[in-house]
Amino acid sequence: DAMVIQNPRYQVTQFGKPVTLSCSQTLNHNVMYWYQQKSSQAPKLLFHYYDKDFNNEADTPDNFQSRRPNTSFCFLDIRSPGLGDAAMYLCATRGLAGSGPSYNEQFFGPGTRLTVL
Amino acid sequence: GENVEQHPSTLSVQEGDSAVIKCTYSDSASNYFPWYKQELGKRPQLIIDIRSNVGEKKDQRIAVTLNKTAKHFSLHITETQPEDSAVYFCAASQGGADGLTFGKGTHLIIQP
């Protein structure tokens, strides 16, 4: 009954070696978000997809890209990871249909902890 | 863009006492204010949220208040217990599909 799934949970990559993190959801939500959370810091929004529409945050580095091939899946690509990209990457979803109590709620996945060597 | 300030960064209270964490936001267009609890190595967990058309919301020992005019909102935890120890984040968002802007977090320590 997992709702937002992230794979892998732990990822180790080498400096400069491209890496892809994945997120899938069983909620059929039309919005998917990627957040970066560095150690002892707050989550920071990188970008989100509203259906197929990609919305990048102004200060997200070009090194970070995303793909959403269908409603269920969303990928985070880091083209050339640096030591400063080591962090927990959190995927979240939100459904915009309806107006009930959970209308605004974002559902977070367990995160992928990325280590860059 | 939105900016969320959160205070204090660390809060230590005796078990059974109350804890209050405060946040301010800058964008008057923000209309949704959730609070998250995060334990070490785990995902943020929504504990309570409030929309801008409501001034106060309560759920058992947890309450949130919102002052739209002053652009600040607060989390109140009563009768604190050891399991309340965690990092708490406030956040703000506009309507639609916009993501969350988080405060920097408060490390809540419950002293036995």
PDB file of C-alpha atoms in Angstrom:
ATOM      1  CA  ASP A   1       0.000   0.000   0.000  1.00  0.00           C
ATOM      2  CA  ALA A   2       2.992   2.287  -0.516  1.00  0.00           C
ATOM      3  CA  MET A   3       1.864   5.529  -2.116  1.00  0.00           C
ATOM      4  CA  VAL A   4       5.066   7.313  -3.141  1.00  0.00           C
ATOM      5  CA  ILE A   5       8.024   5.072  -3.825  1.00  0.00           C
ATOM      6  CA  GLN A   6      11.595   6.165  -4.387  1.00  0.00           C
ATOM      7  CA  ASN A   7      14.372   4.001  -5.730  1.00  0.00           C
ATOM      8  CA  PRO A   8      17.025   3.456  -4.752  1.00  0.00           C
ATOM      9  CA  ARG A   9      16.915   4.484  -1.104  1.00  0.00           C
ATOM     10  CA  TYR A  10      20.669   4.963  -1.067  1.00  0.00           C
ATOM     11  CA  GLN A  11      22.760   5.889  -4.091  1.00  0.00           C
ATOM     12  CA  VAL A  12      26.506   6.298  -4.281  1.00  0.00           C
ATOM     13  CA  THR A  13      28.031   7.920  -7.344  1.00  0.00           C
ATOM     14  CA  GLN A  14      31.373   9.302  -8.351  1.00  0.00           C
ATOM     15  CA  PHE A  15      32.161  12.934  -8.897  1.00  0.00           C
ATOM     16  CA  GLY A  16      31.023  13.867 -12.396  1.00  0.00           C
ATOM     17  CA  LYS A  17      29.282  10.560 -13.127  1.00  0.00           C
ATOM     18  CA  PRO A  18      25.645  11.020 -14.213  1.00  0.00           C
ATOM     19  CA  VAL A  19      23.041   9.573 -11.876  1.00  0.00           C
ATOM     20  CA  THR A  20      19.274   9.095 -12.079  1.00  0.00           C
ATOM     21  CA  LEU A  21      16.882   8.874  -9.160  1.00  0.00           C
ATOM     22  CA  SER A  22      13.378   7.572  -9.635  1.00  0.00           C
ATOM     23  CA  CYS A  23      10.000   8.195  -8.068  1.00  0.00           C
ATOM     24  CA  SER A  24       6.731   6.404  -8.661  1.00  0.00           C
ATOM     25  CA  GLN A  25       3.269   6.907  -7.205  1.00  0.00           C
ATOM     26  CA  THR A  26       0.085   4.905  -6.915  1.00  0.00           C
ATOM     27  CA  LEU A  27      -2.093   7.908  -6.056  1.00  0.00           C
ATOM     28  CA  ASN A  28      -2.733   9.050  -9.630  1.00  0.00           C
ATOM     29  CA  HIS A  29      -1.795  12.570  -8.578  1.00  0.00           C
ATOM     30  CA  ASN A  30      -1.183  15.056 -11.339  1.00  0.00           C
ATOM     31  CA  VAL A  31       1.566  17.042  -9.623  1.00  0.00           C
ATOM     32  CA  MET A  32       4.981  15.626  -8.749  1.00  0.00           C
ATOM     33  CA  TYR A  33       7.740  17.556  -6.991  1.00  0.00           C
ATOM     34  CA  TRP A  34      11.447  17.098  -6.369  1.00  0.00           C
ATOM     35  CA  TYR A  35      13.034  18.581  -3.259  1.00  0.00           C
ATOM     36  CA  GLN A  36      16.687  18.588  -2.224  1.00  0.00           C
ATOM     37  CA  GLN A  37      17.433  18.393   1.494  1.00  0.00           C
ATOM     38  CA  LYS A  38      21.033  18.805   2.585  1.00  0.00           C
ATOM     39  CA  SER A  39      22.180  17.753   6.020  1.00  0.00           C
ATOM     40  CA  SER A  40      20.619  19.840   8.818  1.00  0.00           C
ATOM     41  CA  GLN A  41      18.767  22.022   6.313  1.00  0.00           C
ATOM     42  CA  ALA A  42      15.198  22.405   5.160  1.00  0.00           C
ATOM     43  CA  PRO A  43      13.909  20.773   1.974  1.00  0.00           C
ATOM     44  CA  LYS A  44      14.346  23.038  -1.049  1.00  0.00           C
ATOM     45  CA  LEU A  45      12.105  22.784  -4.098  1.00  0.00           C
ATOM     46  CA  LEU A  46      14.004  22.025  -7.317  1.00  0.00           C
ATOM     47  CA  PHE A  47      11.109  21.720  -9.785  1.00  0.00           C
ATOM     48  CA  HIS A  48       7.721  20.184 -10.321  1.00  0.00           C
ATOM     49  CA  TYR A  49       5.553  18.691 -13.020  1.00  0.00           C
ATOM     50  CA  TYR A  50       1.896  19.561 -13.358  1.00  0.00           C
ATOM     51  CA  ASP A  51       0.781  16.753 -15.652  1.00  0.00           C
ATOM     52  CA  LYS A  52       3.282  17.119 -18.501  1.00  0.00           C
ATOM     53  CA  ASP A  53       4.107  20.762 -17.816  1.00  0.00           C
ATOM     54  CA  PHE A  54       7.563  21.228 -16.316  1.00  0.00           C
ATOM     55  CA  ASN A  55       8.116  24.086 -13.858  1.00  0.00           C
ATOM     56  CA  ASN A  56      11.682  24.871 -12.875  1.00  0.00           C
ATOM     57  CA  GLU A  57      12.592  26.952  -9.842  1.00  0.00           C
ATOM     58  CA  ALA A  58      14.655  29.996 -10.781  1.00  0.00           C
ATOM     59  CA  ASP A  59      17.675  28.997  -8.698  1.00  0.00           C
ATOM     60  CA  THR A  60      17.808  25.309  -9.611  1.00  0.00           C
ATOM     61  CA  PRO A  61      21.192  24.601 -11.256  1.00  0.00           C
ATOM     62  CA  ASP A  62      21.232  23.439 -14.886  1.00  0.00           C
ATOM     63  CA  ASN A  63      22.981  20.302 -13.666  1.00  0.00           C
ATOM     64  CA  PHE A  64      19.572  19.053 -12.478  1.00  0.00           C
ATOM     65  CA  GLN A  65      17.033  17.813 -14.993  1.00  0.00           C
ATOM     66  CA  SER A  66      13.778  15.911 -14.721  1.00  0.00           C
ATOM     67  CA  ARG A  67      11.609  13.660 -16.838  1.00  0.00           C
ATOM     68  CA  ARG A  68       8.052  12.500 -16.409  1.00  0.00           C
ATOM     69  CA  PRO A  69       7.215   9.831 -19.006  1.00  0.00           C
ATOM     70  CA  ASN A  70       3.762   9.143 -17.558  1.00  0.00           C
ATOM     71  CA  THR A  71       1.528  10.015 -14.602  1.00  0.00           C
ATOM     72  CA  SER A  72       3.081   7.422 -12.314  1.00  0.00           C
ATOM     73  CA  PHE A  73       6.785   8.020 -12.788  1.00  0.00           C
ATOM     74  CA  CYS A  74       9.155  10.945 -12.444  1.00  0.00           C
ATOM     75  CA  PHE A  75      12.957  10.943 -12.686  1.00  0.00           C
ATOM     76  CA  LEU A  76      15.630  13.271 -11.391  1.00  0.00           C
ATOM     77  CA  ASP A  77      18.795  13.359 -13.480  1.00  0.00           C
ATOM     78  CA  ILE A  78      21.992  14.884 -12.163  1.00  0.00           C
ATOM     79  CA  ARG A  79      24.250  15.297 -15.167  1.00  0.00           C
ATOM     80  CA  SER A  80      27.576  15.882 -13.423  1.00  0.00           C
ATOM     81  CA  PRO A  81      27.270  15.425  -9.667  1.00  0.00           C
ATOM     82  CA  GLY A  82      29.541  17.504  -7.487  1.00  0.00           C
ATOM     83  CA  LEU A  83      30.377  17.040  -3.825  1.00  0.00           C
ATOM     84  CA  GLY A  84      27.865  19.781  -3.030  1.00  0.00           C
ATOM     85  CA  ASP A  85      25.044  17.702  -4.506  1.00  0.00           C
ATOM     86  CA  ALA A  86      25.243  15.118  -1.752  1.00  0.00           C
ATOM     87  CA  ALA A  87      21.842  15.280  -0.094  1.00  0.00           C
ATOM     88  CA  MET A  88      18.540  13.562   0.522  1.00  0.00           C
ATOM     89  CA  TYR A  89      16.285  13.897  -2.525  1.00  0.00           C
ATOM     90  CA  LEU A  90      12.606  13.839  -1.715  1.00  0.00           C
ATOM     91  CA  CYS A  91       9.840  13.231  -4.199  1.00  0.00           C
ATOM     92  CA  ALA A  92       6.330  14.423  -3.353  1.00  0.00           C
ATOM     93  CA  THR A  93       2.959  14.298  -5.059  1.00  0.00           C
ATOM     94  CA  ARG A  94      -0.242  16.245  -4.855  1.00  0.00           C
ATOM     95  CA  GLY A  95      -3.648  15.755  -6.428  1.00  0.00           C
ATOM     96  CA  LEU A  96      -5.474  18.894  -7.507  1.00  0.00           C
ATOM     97  CA  ALA A  97      -8.894  17.399  -8.045  1.00  0.00           C
ATOM     98  CA  GLY A  98     -11.553  18.111  -5.436  1.00  0.00           C
ATOM     99  CA  SER A  99     -11.486  20.414  -2.437  1.00  0.00           C
ATOM    100  CA  GLY A 100     -11.564  18.180   0.624  1.00  0.00           C
ATOM    101  CA  PRO A 101      -9.365  18.437   3.725  1.00  0.00           C
ATOM    102  CA  SER A 102      -6.393  16.837   1.984  1.00  0.00           C
ATOM    103  CA  TYR A 103      -6.642  19.068  -1.088  1.00  0.00           C
ATOM    104  CA  ASN A 104      -3.383  20.862  -0.466  1.00  0.00           C
ATOM    105  CA  GLU A 105      -1.471  18.034   1.157  1.00  0.00           C
ATOM    106  CA  GLN A 106       1.756  16.852  -0.418  1.00  0.00           C
ATOM    107  CA  PHE A 107       2.614  13.197   0.023  1.00  0.00           C
ATOM    108  CA  PHE A 108       6.342  12.621   0.439  1.00  0.00           C
ATOM    109  CA  GLY A 109       8.276   9.552  -0.545  1.00  0.00           C
ATOM    110  CA  PRO A 110      10.931   8.088   1.783  1.00  0.00           C
ATOM    111  CA  GLY A 111      13.736   9.879  -0.063  1.00  0.00           C
ATOM    112  CA  THR A 112      16.943   8.812  -1.766  1.00  0.00           C
ATOM    113  CA  ARG A 113      20.167   9.637   0.037  1.00  0.00           C
ATOM    114  CA  LEU A 114      22.834  10.495  -2.522  1.00  0.00           C
ATOM    115  CA  THR A 115      26.511  10.224  -1.683  1.00  0.00           C
ATOM    116  CA  VAL A 116      29.106  11.674  -4.082  1.00  0.00           C
ATOM    117  CA  LEU A 117      32.627  10.304  -3.825  1.00  0.00           C
TER     118      LEU A 117
ATOM    119  CA  GLY B   1       9.539  34.591  -4.298  1.00  0.00           C
ATOM    120  CA  GLU B   2       8.277  33.474  -0.932  1.00  0.00           C
ATOM    121  CA  ASN B   3      10.531  33.679   2.128  1.00  0.00           C
ATOM    122  CA  VAL B   4       9.671  31.846   5.351  1.00  0.00           C
ATOM    123  CA  GLU B   5      11.420  32.680   8.607  1.00  0.00           C
ATOM    124  CA  GLN B   6      11.184  30.239  11.532  1.00  0.00           C
ATOM    125  CA  HIS B   7      12.101  30.695  15.216  1.00  0.00           C
ATOM    126  CA  PRO B   8      13.592  29.407  17.370  1.00  0.00           C
ATOM    127  CA  SER B   9      16.140  27.133  15.737  1.00  0.00           C
ATOM    128  CA  THR B  10      16.356  25.018  18.904  1.00  0.00           C
ATOM    129  CA  LEU B  11      13.748  24.667  21.635  1.00  0.00           C
ATOM    130  CA  SER B  12      14.194  22.653  24.804  1.00  0.00           C
ATOM    131  CA  VAL B  13      11.196  22.115  27.090  1.00  0.00           C
ATOM    132  CA  GLN B  14      10.422  19.924  30.063  1.00  0.00           C
ATOM    133  CA  GLU B  15       8.189  16.947  29.434  1.00  0.00           C
ATOM    134  CA  GLY B  16       4.597  17.957  30.022  1.00  0.00           C
ATOM    135  CA  ASP B  17       5.183  21.633  29.242  1.00  0.00           C
ATOM    136  CA  SER B  18       4.023  23.428  26.107  1.00  0.00           C
ATOM    137  CA  ALA B  19       6.132  24.301  23.064  1.00  0.00           C
ATOM    138  CA  VAL B  20       5.523  27.132  20.621  1.00  0.00           C
ATOM    139  CA  ILE B  21       7.264  27.584  17.272  1.00  0.00           C
ATOM    140  CA  LYS B  22       6.713  30.698  15.176  1.00  0.00           C
ATOM    141  CA  CYS B  23       6.979  31.438  11.472  1.00  0.00           C
ATOM    142  CA  THR B  24       6.551  34.482   9.286  1.00  0.00           C
ATOM    143  CA  TYR B  25       6.072  34.581   5.531  1.00  0.00           C
ATOM    144  CA  SER B  26       6.561  37.319   2.991  1.00  0.00           C
ATOM    145  CA  ASP B  27       4.196  36.605   0.099  1.00  0.00           C
ATOM    146  CA  SER B  28       0.620  37.693   0.750  1.00  0.00           C
ATOM    147  CA  ALA B  29      -0.492  35.335  -2.047  1.00  0.00           C
ATOM    148  CA  SER B  30       0.421  32.296   0.074  1.00  0.00           C
ATOM    149  CA  ASN B  31      -2.704  30.572   1.306  1.00  0.00           C
ATOM    150  CA  TYR B  32      -1.655  27.175   2.639  1.00  0.00           C
ATOM    151  CA  PHE B  33       0.546  26.647   5.714  1.00  0.00           C
ATOM    152  CA  PRO B  34       1.535  23.108   6.721  1.00  0.00           C
ATOM    153  CA  TRP B  35       3.722  21.963   9.583  1.00  0.00           C
ATOM    154  CA  TYR B  36       5.961  18.936   9.225  1.00  0.00           C
ATOM    155  CA  LYS B  37       7.740  16.772  11.771  1.00  0.00           C
ATOM    156  CA  GLN B  38      10.920  15.084  10.610  1.00  0.00           C
ATOM    157  CA  GLU B  39      12.840  12.452  12.506  1.00  0.00           C
ATOM    158  CA  LEU B  40      16.446  11.742  11.640  1.00  0.00           C
ATOM    159  CA  GLY B  41      16.791  10.036   8.271  1.00  0.00           C
ATOM    160  CA  LYS B  42      13.036   9.943   7.617  1.00  0.00           C
ATOM    161  CA  ARG B  43      10.647  11.789   5.354  1.00  0.00           C
ATOM    162  CA  PRO B  44       8.814  14.916   6.527  1.00  0.00           C
ATOM    163  CA  GLN B  45       5.507  13.948   8.090  1.00  0.00           C
ATOM    164  CA  LEU B  46       2.559  16.336   7.931  1.00  0.00           C
ATOM    165  CA  ILE B  47       1.225  16.946  11.451  1.00  0.00           C
ATOM    166  CA  ILE B  48      -1.216  19.796  10.882  1.00  0.00           C
ATOM    167  CA  ASP B  49      -2.016  22.379   8.244  1.00  0.00           C
ATOM    168  CA  ILE B  50      -4.146  25.484   7.885  1.00  0.00           C
ATOM    169  CA  ARG B  51      -5.591  27.405   4.984  1.00  0.00           C
ATOM    170  CA  SER B  52      -5.738  31.169   4.823  1.00  0.00           C
ATOM    171  CA  ASN B  53      -9.516  31.303   5.335  1.00  0.00           C
ATOM    172  CA  VAL B  54      -9.133  29.850   8.843  1.00  0.00           C
ATOM    173  CA  GLY B  55      -7.543  31.496  11.894  1.00  0.00           C
ATOM    174  CA  GLU B  56      -6.978  28.476  14.094  1.00  0.00           C
ATOM    175  CA  LYS B  57      -7.038  24.697  13.861  1.00  0.00           C
ATOM    176  CA  LYS B  58      -6.584  22.099  16.557  1.00  0.00           C
ATOM    177  CA  ASP B  59      -5.904  18.373  16.536  1.00  0.00           C
ATOM    178  CA  GLN B  60      -5.580  16.846  20.011  1.00  0.00           C
ATOM    179  CA  ARG B  61      -2.356  18.248  21.533  1.00  0.00           C
ATOM    180  CA  ILE B  62      -1.393  20.208  18.428  1.00  0.00           C
ATOM    181  CA  ALA B  63      -2.782  23.541  17.271  1.00  0.00           C
ATOM    182  CA  VAL B  64      -1.867  26.059  14.618  1.00  0.00           C
ATOM    183  CA  THR B  65      -2.820  29.737  14.538  1.00  0.00           C
ATOM    184  CA  LEU B  66      -2.629  32.057  11.544  1.00  0.00           C
ATOM    185  CA  ASN B  67      -2.572  35.853  11.445  1.00  0.00           C
ATOM    186  CA  LYS B  68      -2.908  36.836   7.796  1.00  0.00           C
ATOM    187  CA  THR B  69      -2.571  40.559   8.468  1.00  0.00           C
ATOM    188  CA  ALA B  70       0.751  40.118  10.218  1.00  0.00           C
ATOM    189  CA  LYS B  71       1.771  37.220   7.945  1.00  0.00           C
ATOM    190  CA  HIS B  72       2.697  34.897  10.754  1.00  0.00           C
ATOM    191  CA  PHE B  73       1.606  31.491  11.945  1.00  0.00           C
ATOM    192  CA  SER B  74       2.502  29.413  14.958  1.00  0.00           C
ATOM    193  CA  LEU B  75       2.564  25.787  16.070  1.00  0.00           C
ATOM    194  CA  HIS B  76       1.507  24.982  19.621  1.00  0.00           C
ATOM    195  CA  ILE B  77       2.171  21.589  21.209  1.00  0.00           C
ATOM    196  CA  THR B  78       0.714  21.004  24.668  1.00  0.00           C
ATOM    197  CA  GLU B  79       1.583  18.292  27.206  1.00  0.00           C
ATOM    198  CA  THR B  80       4.800  17.486  25.385  1.00  0.00           C
ATOM    199  CA  GLN B  81       6.046  13.897  25.397  1.00  0.00           C
ATOM    200  CA  PRO B  82       9.491  12.396  24.653  1.00  0.00           C
ATOM    201  CA  GLU B  83       8.266  11.192  21.255  1.00  0.00           C
ATOM    202  CA  ASP B  84       7.639  14.813  20.256  1.00  0.00           C
ATOM    203  CA  SER B  85      11.415  15.294  20.021  1.00  0.00           C
ATOM    204  CA  ALA B  86      12.216  15.934  16.346  1.00  0.00           C
ATOM    205  CA  VAL B  87      12.851  18.727  13.842  1.00  0.00           C
ATOM    206  CA  TYR B  88       9.742  20.712  12.957  1.00  0.00           C
ATOM    207  CA  PHE B  89       9.391  22.666   9.715  1.00  0.00           C
ATOM    208  CA  CYS B  90       6.811  25.241   8.806  1.00  0.00           C
ATOM    209  CA  ALA B  91       6.065  25.889   5.149  1.00  0.00           C
ATOM    210  CA  ALA B  92       4.002  28.118   2.914  1.00  0.00           C
ATOM    211  CA  SER B  93       2.502  27.701  -0.525  1.00  0.00           C
ATOM    212  CA  GLN B  94       0.273  29.507  -2.967  1.00  0.00           C
ATOM    213  CA  GLY B  95      -2.664  27.744  -4.523  1.00  0.00           C
ATOM    214  CA  GLY B  96      -2.540  25.554  -7.562  1.00  0.00           C
ATOM    215  CA  ALA B  97       0.421  23.314  -8.144  1.00  0.00           C
ATOM    216  CA  ASP B  98       3.055  25.494  -6.465  1.00  0.00           C
ATOM    217  CA  GLY B  99       5.504  23.712  -4.224  1.00  0.00           C
ATOM    218  CA  LEU B 100       6.326  24.434  -0.602  1.00  0.00           C
ATOM    219  CA  THR B 101       8.769  27.001   0.736  1.00  0.00           C
ATOM    220  CA  PHE B 102      10.080  25.738   4.051  1.00  0.00           C
ATOM    221  CA  GLY B 103      11.355  27.527   7.115  1.00  0.00           C
ATOM    222  CA  LYS B 104      14.794  26.493   8.349  1.00  0.00           C
ATOM    223  CA  GLY B 105      13.422  24.200  11.011  1.00  0.00           C
ATOM    224  CA  THR B 106      13.245  23.976  14.805  1.00  0.00           C
ATOM    225  CA  HIS B 107      14.968  21.208  16.719  1.00  0.00           C
ATOM    226  CA  LEU B 108      12.556  20.419  19.555  1.00  0.00           C
ATOM    227  CA  ILE B 109      14.091  18.638  22.533  1.00  0.00           C
ATOM    228  CA  ILE B 110      11.823  17.243  25.243  1.00  0.00           C
ATOM    229  CA  GLN B 111      13.693  16.937  28.530  1.00  0.00           C
ATOM    230  CA  PRO B 112      12.499  14.047  30.754  1.00  0.00           C
TER     231      PRO B 112
END
